[in-house]
Short mmCIF file of C-alpha atoms and ligand atoms in Angstrom, two decimals:
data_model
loop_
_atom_site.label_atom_id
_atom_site.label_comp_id
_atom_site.label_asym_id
_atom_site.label_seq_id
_atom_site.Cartn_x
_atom_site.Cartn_y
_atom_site.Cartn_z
CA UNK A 1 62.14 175.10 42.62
CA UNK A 2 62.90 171.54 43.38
CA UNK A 3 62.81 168.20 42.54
CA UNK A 4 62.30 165.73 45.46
CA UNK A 5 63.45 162.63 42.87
CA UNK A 6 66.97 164.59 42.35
CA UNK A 7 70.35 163.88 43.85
CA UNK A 8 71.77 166.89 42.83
CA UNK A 9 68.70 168.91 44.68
CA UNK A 10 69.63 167.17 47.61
CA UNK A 11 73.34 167.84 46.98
CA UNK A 12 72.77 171.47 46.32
CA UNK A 13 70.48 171.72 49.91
CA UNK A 14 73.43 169.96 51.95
CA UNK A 15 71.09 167.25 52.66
CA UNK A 16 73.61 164.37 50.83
CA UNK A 17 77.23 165.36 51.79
CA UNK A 18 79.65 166.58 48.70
CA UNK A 19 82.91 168.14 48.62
CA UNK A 20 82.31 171.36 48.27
CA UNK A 21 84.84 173.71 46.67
CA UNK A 22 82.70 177.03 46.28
CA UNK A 23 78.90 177.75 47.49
CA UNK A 24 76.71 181.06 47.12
CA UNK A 25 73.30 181.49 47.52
CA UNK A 26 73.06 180.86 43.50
CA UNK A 27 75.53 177.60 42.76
CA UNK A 28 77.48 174.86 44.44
CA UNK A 29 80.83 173.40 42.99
CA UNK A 30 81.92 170.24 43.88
CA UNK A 31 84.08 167.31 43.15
CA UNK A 32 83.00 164.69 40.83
CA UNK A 33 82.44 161.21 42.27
CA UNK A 34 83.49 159.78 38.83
CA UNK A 35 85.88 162.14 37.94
CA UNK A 36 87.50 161.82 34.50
CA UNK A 37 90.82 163.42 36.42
CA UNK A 38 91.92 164.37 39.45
CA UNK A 39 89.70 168.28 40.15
CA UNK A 40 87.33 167.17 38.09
CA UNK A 41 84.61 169.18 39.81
CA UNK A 42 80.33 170.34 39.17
CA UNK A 43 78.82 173.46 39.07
CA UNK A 44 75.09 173.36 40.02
CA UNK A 45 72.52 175.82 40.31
CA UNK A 46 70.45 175.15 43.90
CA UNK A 47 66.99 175.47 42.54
CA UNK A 48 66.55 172.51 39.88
CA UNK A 49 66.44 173.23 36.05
CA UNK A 50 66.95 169.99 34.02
CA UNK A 51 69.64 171.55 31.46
CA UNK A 52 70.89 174.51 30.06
CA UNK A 53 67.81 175.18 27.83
CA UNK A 54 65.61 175.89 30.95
CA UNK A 55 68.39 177.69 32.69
CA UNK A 56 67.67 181.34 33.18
CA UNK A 57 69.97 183.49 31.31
CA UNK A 58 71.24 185.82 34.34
CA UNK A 59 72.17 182.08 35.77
CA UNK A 60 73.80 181.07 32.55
CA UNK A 61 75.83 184.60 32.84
CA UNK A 62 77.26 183.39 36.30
CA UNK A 63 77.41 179.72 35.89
CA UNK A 64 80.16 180.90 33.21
CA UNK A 65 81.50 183.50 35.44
CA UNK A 66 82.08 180.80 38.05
CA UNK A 67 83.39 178.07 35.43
CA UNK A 68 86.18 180.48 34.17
CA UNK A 69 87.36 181.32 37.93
CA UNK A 70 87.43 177.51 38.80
CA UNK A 71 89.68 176.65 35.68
CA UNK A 72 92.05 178.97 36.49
CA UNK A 73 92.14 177.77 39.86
CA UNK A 74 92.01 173.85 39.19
CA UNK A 75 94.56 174.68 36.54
CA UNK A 76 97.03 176.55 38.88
CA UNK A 77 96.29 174.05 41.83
CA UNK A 78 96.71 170.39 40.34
CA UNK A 79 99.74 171.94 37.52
CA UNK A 80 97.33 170.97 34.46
CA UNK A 81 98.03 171.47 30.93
CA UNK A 82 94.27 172.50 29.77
CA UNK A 83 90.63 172.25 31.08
CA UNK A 84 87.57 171.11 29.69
CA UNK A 85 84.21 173.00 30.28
CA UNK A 86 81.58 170.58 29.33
CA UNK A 87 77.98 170.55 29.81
CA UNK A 88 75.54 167.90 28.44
CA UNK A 89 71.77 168.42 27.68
CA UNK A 90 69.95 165.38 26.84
CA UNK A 91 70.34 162.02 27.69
CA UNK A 92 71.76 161.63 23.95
CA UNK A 93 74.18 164.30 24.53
CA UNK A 94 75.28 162.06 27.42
CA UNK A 95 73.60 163.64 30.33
CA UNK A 96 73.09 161.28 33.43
CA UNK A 97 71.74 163.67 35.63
CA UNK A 98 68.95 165.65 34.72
CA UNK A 99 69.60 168.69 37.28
CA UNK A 100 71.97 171.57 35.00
CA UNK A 101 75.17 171.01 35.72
CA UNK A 102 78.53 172.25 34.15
CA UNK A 103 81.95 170.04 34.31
CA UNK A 104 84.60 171.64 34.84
CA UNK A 105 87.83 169.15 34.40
CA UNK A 106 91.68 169.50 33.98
CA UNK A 107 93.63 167.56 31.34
CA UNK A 108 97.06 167.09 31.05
CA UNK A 109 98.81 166.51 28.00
CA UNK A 110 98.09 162.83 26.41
CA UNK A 111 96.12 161.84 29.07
CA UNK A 112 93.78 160.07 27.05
CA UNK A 113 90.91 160.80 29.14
CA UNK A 114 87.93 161.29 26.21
CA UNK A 115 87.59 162.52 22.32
CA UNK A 116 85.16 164.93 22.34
CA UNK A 117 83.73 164.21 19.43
CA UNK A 118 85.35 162.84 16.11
CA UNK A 119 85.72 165.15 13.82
CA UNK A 120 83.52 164.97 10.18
CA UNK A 121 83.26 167.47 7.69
CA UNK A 122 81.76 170.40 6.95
CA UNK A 123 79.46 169.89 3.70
CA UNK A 124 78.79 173.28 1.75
CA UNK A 125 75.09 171.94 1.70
CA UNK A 126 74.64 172.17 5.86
CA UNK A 127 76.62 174.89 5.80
CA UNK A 128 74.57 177.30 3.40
CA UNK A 129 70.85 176.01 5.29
CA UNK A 130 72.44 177.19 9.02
CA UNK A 131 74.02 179.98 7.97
CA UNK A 132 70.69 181.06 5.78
CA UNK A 133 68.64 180.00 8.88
CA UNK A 134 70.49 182.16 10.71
CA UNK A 135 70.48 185.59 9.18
CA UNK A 136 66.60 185.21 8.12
CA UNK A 137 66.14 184.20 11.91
CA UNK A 138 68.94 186.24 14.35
CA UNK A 139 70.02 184.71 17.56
CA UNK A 140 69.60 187.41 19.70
P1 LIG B 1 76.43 163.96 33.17
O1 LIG B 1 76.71 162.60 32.60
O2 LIG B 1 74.96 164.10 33.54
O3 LIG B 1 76.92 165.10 32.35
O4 LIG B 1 77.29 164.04 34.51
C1 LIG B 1 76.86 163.59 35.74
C2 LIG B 1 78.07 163.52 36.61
O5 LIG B 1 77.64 163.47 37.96
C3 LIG B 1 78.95 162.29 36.39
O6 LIG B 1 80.26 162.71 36.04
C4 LIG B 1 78.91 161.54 37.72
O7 LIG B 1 80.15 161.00 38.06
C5 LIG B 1 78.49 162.63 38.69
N1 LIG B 1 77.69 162.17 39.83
C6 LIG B 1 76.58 161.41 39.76
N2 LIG B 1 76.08 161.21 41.01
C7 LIG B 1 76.88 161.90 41.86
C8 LIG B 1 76.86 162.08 43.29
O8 LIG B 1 76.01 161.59 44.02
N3 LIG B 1 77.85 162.86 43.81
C9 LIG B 1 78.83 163.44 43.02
N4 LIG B 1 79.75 164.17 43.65
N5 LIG B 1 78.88 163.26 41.69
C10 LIG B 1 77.91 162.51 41.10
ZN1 LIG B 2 67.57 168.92 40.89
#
């Protein structure tokens, strides 16, 4: 599956140049042209799934698999403090590409690179409706 209107498609073929940390027959990992930090890097699948929620599951099993290895190794490499896995789905979620992709980015210690989010509170309301919601309805 492909999408002829997607850079990352192209990126994941070979057909636009990256730098390329990792490939398998599966996934591509490769720097970030914007990065947030220095080995700020992508996974992508090579067949084209707009986000997470149309990602097969046996390809949300490695993407993870290959996320863990490359924080170790960014984190050992480039003497970070932390790493960030992040993965947006949905242009309000703050995705820019619509092709999955997982970022995988080392942080060192008051680097001031992003909040994730900023923090609220937990309301016993919302709390009693999703954890209701979820035992009438399991996950799995
Ligand atoms: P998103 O906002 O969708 O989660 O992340 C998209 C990321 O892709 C951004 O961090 C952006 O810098 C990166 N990006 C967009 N176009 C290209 C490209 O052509 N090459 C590379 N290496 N990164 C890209
Ligand atoms: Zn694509």
């Amino acid at each position: 599956m492909r999408n002829e209107n997607c850079i990352f498609c192209k990126i994941a073929a070979g057909e636009i140049p990256s730098a390329t940390l990792y490939e398998d027959e599966d996934f591509r990992v490769f720097l970030d042209l914007g990065p947030a930090n220095d080995g700020h890097a992508l996974i992508i699948p090579k067949e084209h799934y707009a986000n997470l929620l149309e990602l097969p599951e046996e390809l949300c099993g490695k993407a993870m698999v290959i996320a863990k290895k490359l924080a170790k190794r960014l984190k050992d490499f480039t003497g970070a403090d932390g790493v960030n896995i992040v993965n947006n789905n949905g242009e309000a979620a703050g995705q820019s590409v619509f092709h999955f992709h997982v970022h995988v980015i080392p942080r060192w210690k008051n680097d001031g690179k992003f909040p994730l989010w900023i923090p609220g509170e937990l309301t016993d309301e919302v709390r009693d409706k999703l954890v209701e919601e979820f035992k009438k309805n399991p996950l799995v």
